[in-house]
Short mmCIF file of C-alpha atoms in Angstrom, two decimals:
data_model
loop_
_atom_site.label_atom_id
_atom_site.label_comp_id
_atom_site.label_asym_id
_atom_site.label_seq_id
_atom_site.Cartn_x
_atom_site.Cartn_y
_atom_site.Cartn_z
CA UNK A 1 0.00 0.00 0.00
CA UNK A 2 1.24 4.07 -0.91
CA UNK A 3 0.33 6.30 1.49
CA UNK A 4 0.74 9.73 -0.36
CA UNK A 5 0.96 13.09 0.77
CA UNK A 6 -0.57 15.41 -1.92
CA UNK A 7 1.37 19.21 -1.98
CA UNK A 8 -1.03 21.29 -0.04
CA UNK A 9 -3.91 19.01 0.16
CA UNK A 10 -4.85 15.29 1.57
CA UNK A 11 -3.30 12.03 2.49
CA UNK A 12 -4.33 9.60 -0.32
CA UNK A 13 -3.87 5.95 0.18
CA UNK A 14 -3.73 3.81 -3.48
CA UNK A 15 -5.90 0.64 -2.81
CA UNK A 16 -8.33 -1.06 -5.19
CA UNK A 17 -11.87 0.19 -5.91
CA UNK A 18 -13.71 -1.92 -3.76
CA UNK A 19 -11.96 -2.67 -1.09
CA UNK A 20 -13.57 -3.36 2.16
CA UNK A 21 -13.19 -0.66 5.28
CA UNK A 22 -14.80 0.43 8.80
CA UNK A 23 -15.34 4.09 9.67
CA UNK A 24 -17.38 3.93 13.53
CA UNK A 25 -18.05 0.38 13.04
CA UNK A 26 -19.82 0.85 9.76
CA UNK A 27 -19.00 -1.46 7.31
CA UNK A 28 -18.24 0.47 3.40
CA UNK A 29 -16.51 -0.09 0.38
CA UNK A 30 -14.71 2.13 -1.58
CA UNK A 31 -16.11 3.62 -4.48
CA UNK A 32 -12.69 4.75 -5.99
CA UNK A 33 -9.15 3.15 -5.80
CA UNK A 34 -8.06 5.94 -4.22
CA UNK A 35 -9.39 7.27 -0.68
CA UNK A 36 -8.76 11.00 0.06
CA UNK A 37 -8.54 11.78 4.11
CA UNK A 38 -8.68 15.34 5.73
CA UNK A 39 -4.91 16.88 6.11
CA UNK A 40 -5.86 20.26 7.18
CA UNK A 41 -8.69 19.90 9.45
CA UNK A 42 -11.24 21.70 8.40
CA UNK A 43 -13.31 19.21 6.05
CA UNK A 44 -17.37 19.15 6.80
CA UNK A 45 -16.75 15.13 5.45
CA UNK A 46 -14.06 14.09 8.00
CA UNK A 47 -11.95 11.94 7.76
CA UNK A 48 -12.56 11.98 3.87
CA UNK A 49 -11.11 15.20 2.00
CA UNK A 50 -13.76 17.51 0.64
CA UNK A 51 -11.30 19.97 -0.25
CA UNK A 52 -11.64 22.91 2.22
CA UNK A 53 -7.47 22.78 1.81
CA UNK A 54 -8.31 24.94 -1.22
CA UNK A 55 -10.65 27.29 0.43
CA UNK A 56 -8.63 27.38 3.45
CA UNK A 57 -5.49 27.98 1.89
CA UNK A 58 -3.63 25.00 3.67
CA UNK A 59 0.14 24.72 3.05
CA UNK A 60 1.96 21.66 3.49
CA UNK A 61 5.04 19.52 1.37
CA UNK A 62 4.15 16.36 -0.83
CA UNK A 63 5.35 13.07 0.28
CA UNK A 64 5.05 9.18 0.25
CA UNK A 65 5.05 6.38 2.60
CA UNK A 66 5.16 2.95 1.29
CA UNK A 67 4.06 -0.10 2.95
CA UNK A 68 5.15 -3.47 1.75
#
């Protein structure tokens, strides 16, 4: 799995559409292969992005982890 680290905006993590995941104990899938989560805080949609880091003007590097 990549855990990425958009330039100014979320933490995207590269799975397959699909996959299986629990958010409070609610069981989802996701619709994309990639899931966007909240890096500056101020998404109505947390912990998915809805990209308030545009309208907030949130500044931060790019970057990668990658799990094996």
């Amino acid at each position: 799995m990549r855990i990425r680290f958009r330039e100014n905006g979320p933490y995207v993590l590269d799975l397959p559409e699909g996959t299986p995941f629990r958010l409070n104990g609610e069981e989802m899938r996701l619709e994309r292969a990639k899931l966007a989560l909240c890096r500056c805080g101020h998404s109505e949609r947390k912990p998915f992005c809805d990209g308030s880091h545009k309208r907030v003007g949130f500044q931060a590097e790019a970057g990668e982890i990658v799990l094996q």
